[in-house]
XYZ file of C-alpha atoms in Angstrom:
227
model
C -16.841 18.798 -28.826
C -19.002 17.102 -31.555
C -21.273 20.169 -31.528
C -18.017 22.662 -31.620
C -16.401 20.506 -34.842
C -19.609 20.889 -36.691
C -20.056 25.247 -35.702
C -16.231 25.597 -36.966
C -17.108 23.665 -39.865
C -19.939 25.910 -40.699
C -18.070 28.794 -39.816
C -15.360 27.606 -42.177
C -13.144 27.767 -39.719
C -10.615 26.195 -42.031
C -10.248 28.920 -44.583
C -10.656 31.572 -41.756
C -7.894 33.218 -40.194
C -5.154 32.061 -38.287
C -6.952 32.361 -34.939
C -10.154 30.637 -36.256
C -8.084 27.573 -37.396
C -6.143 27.111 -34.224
C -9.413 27.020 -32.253
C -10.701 24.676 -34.939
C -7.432 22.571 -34.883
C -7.837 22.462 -30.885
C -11.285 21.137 -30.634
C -10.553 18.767 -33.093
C -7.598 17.071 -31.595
C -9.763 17.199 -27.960
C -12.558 15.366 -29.769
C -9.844 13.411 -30.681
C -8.438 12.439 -27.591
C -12.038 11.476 -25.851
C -12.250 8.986 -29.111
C -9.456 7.816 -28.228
C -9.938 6.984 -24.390
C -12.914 5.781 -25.424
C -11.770 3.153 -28.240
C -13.503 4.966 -30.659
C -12.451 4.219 -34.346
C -13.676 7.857 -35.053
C -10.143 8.718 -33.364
C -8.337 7.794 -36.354
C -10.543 9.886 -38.541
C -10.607 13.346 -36.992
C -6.479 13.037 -35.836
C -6.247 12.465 -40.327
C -8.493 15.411 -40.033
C -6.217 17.654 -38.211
C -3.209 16.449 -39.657
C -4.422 17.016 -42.925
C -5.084 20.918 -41.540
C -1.479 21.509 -40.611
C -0.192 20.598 -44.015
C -1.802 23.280 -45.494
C -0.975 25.885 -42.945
C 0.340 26.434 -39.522
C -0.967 27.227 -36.390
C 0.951 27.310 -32.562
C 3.203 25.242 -31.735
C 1.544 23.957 -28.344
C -1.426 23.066 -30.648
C 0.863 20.813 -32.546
C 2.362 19.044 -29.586
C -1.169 18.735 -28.426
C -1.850 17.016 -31.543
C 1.571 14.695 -31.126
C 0.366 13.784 -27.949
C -2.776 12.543 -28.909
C -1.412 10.382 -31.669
C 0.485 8.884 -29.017
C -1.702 7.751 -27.130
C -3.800 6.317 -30.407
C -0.855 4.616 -31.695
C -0.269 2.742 -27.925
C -3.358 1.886 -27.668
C -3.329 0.363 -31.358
C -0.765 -1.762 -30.177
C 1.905 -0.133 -32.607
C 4.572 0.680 -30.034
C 7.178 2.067 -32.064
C 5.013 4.887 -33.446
C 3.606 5.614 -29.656
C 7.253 6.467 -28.906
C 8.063 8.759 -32.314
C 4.720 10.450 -31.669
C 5.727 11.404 -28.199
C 9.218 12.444 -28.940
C 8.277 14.474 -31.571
C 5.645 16.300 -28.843
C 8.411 16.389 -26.729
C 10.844 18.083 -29.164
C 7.464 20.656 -29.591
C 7.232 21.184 -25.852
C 10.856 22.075 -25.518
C 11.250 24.343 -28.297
C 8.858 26.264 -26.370
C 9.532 25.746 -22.825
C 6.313 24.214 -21.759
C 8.167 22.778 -18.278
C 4.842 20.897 -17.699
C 4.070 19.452 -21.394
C 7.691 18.418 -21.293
C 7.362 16.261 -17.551
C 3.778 14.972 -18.661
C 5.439 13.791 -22.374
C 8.668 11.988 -19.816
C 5.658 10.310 -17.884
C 4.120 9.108 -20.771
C 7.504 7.966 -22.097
C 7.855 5.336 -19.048
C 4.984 4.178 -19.738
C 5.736 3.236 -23.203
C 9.186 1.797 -22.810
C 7.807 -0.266 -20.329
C 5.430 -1.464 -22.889
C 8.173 -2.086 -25.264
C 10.432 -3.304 -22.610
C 13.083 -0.563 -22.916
C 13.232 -0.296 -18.995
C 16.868 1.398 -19.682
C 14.890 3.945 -21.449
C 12.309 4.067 -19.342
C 14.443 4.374 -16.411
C 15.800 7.748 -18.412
C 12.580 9.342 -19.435
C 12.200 8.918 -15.534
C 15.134 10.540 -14.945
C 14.125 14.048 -16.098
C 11.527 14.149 -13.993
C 13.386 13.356 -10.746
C 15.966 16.030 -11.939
C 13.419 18.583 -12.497
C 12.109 17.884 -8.938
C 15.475 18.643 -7.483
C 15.861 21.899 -9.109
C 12.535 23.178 -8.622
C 8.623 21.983 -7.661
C 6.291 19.517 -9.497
C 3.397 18.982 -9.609
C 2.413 16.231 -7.151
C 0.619 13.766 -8.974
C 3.409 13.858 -11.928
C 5.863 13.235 -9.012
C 3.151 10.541 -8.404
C 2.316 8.708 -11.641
C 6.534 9.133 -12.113
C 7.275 6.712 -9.196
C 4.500 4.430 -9.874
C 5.608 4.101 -13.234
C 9.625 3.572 -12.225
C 8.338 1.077 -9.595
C 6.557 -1.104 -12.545
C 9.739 -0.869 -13.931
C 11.885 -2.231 -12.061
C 9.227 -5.114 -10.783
C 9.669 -6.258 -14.592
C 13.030 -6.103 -14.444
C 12.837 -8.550 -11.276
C 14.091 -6.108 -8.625
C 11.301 -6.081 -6.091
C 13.236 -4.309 -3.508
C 13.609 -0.933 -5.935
C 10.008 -0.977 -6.934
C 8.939 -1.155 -3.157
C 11.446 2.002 -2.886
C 9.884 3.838 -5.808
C 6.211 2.793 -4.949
C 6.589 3.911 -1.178
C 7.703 7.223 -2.390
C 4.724 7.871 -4.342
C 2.184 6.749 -1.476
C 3.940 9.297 0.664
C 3.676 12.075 -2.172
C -0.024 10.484 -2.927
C -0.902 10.823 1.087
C 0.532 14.403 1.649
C -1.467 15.535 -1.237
C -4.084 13.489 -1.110
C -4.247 11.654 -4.679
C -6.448 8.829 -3.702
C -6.300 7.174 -7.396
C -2.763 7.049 -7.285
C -2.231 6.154 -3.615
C -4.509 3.159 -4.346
C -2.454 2.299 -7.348
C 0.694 2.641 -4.804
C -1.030 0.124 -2.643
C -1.451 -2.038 -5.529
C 1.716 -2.356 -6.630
C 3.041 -2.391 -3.058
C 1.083 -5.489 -2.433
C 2.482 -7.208 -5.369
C 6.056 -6.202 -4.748
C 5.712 -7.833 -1.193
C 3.983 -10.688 -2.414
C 7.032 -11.494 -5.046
C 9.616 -10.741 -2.511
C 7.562 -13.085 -0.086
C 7.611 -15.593 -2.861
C 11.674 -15.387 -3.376
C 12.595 -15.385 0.030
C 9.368 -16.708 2.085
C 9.848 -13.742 4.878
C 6.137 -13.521 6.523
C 6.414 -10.197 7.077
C 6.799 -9.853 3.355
C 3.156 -11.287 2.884
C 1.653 -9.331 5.822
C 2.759 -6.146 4.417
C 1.649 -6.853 0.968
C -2.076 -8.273 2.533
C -2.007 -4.269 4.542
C -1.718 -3.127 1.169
C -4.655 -4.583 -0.147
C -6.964 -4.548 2.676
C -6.150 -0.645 2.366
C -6.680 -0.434 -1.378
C -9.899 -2.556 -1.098
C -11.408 -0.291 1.586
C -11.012 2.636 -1.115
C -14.041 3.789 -2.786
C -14.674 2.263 -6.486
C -14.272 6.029 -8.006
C -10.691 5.920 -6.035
C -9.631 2.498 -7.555
């Protein structure tokens, strides 16, 4: 992606036409993103980059939730919550204009994540709550389906209802198992394991405990690239 920034630049991919500077736009907000999971202050620099772009003309509007997205995600992981969240809306607001079903559930996903950060859990609980709808009215992909309950079930353990996240976190082992998402059955078992072990704590029930130590025994058996 470095080596693709630096060809557009040469190109002048900027002052080319509308085509060129979406591709441009694109690559940057991609390098963008890899800075980003990476912790790389660079991130900040090319997303200014970009931004700076789309003041000065447009390009597609999936390229511009792309670029929402990303800012999201640099804005969480900068600790600045509140700007996560308007980031992602405004993605979302993108994504709907357009109909992109599958921008729209990832953007939801990422929203329970981030109220759960900020410790909206009634909002989180919502952004949730599309998803589950769309799965009612029509297939999802299984590892949003996934990621969705894993994220609910961390919910509602912060909210001190063990018994719900056990619910939400045995759903998404089954949809994990059926479909074979080892990362996020092991996650499943994870949080299984520590929703047993603080229902075992409240109420001392041994089966409690021996269900949350199956859990781990079957997350630890898991390959390291599965964890």
């Amino acid at each position: 992606y470095e080596s693709s920034v630096a060809f557009f630049r040469d190109a002048n991919a900027p002052q080319g036409g509308d085509d060129a500077l979406a591709a441009y736009v694109t690559t940057l907000v991609r390098l963008a993103w890899f800075y980003v999971l990476r912790n790389d202050p660079r991130a900040r620099t090319v997303l200014d980059s970009a931004d700076a772009l789309l003041t000065e003309r447009k390009v597609a509007p999936d390229v511009q939730g792309m670029l929402e997205q990303t800012w999201g995600e640099y804005w969480r992981r900068a600790g600045e919550l509140d700007r996560a969240i308007g980031s992602k809306h405004r993605a979302l607001l993108i994504f709907e204009r357009i109909g992109d079903k599958r921008s729209i559930l990832i953007t939801h996903l990422n929203l329970i994540s981030l109220y759960w950060e900020a410790k909206s859990y009634d909002r989180a609980i919502e952004s949730a709550a599309h998803i589950q709808s769309a799965a009612r009215e029509g297939p999802v992909e299984p590892a949003i389906l996934a990621s969705t309950h894993i994220n609910l079930g961390a919910v509602y353990l912060w909210k001190g209802d063990a018994q719900r996240a056990i619910g939400e976190n045995e759903r998404a082992l089954d949809v994990s198992l059926r479909a074979n998402l080892r990362l996020q059955a092991n996650r499943a078992h994870f949080n299984l394991a520590e929703a047993f072990y603080k229902r075992f704590a409240a109420d001392h029930d041994p089966k409690a405990e021996q269900r949350a130590d199956a859990h781990i025994a079957a997350m630890l058996g898991a390959p390291s690239s599965e964890i």
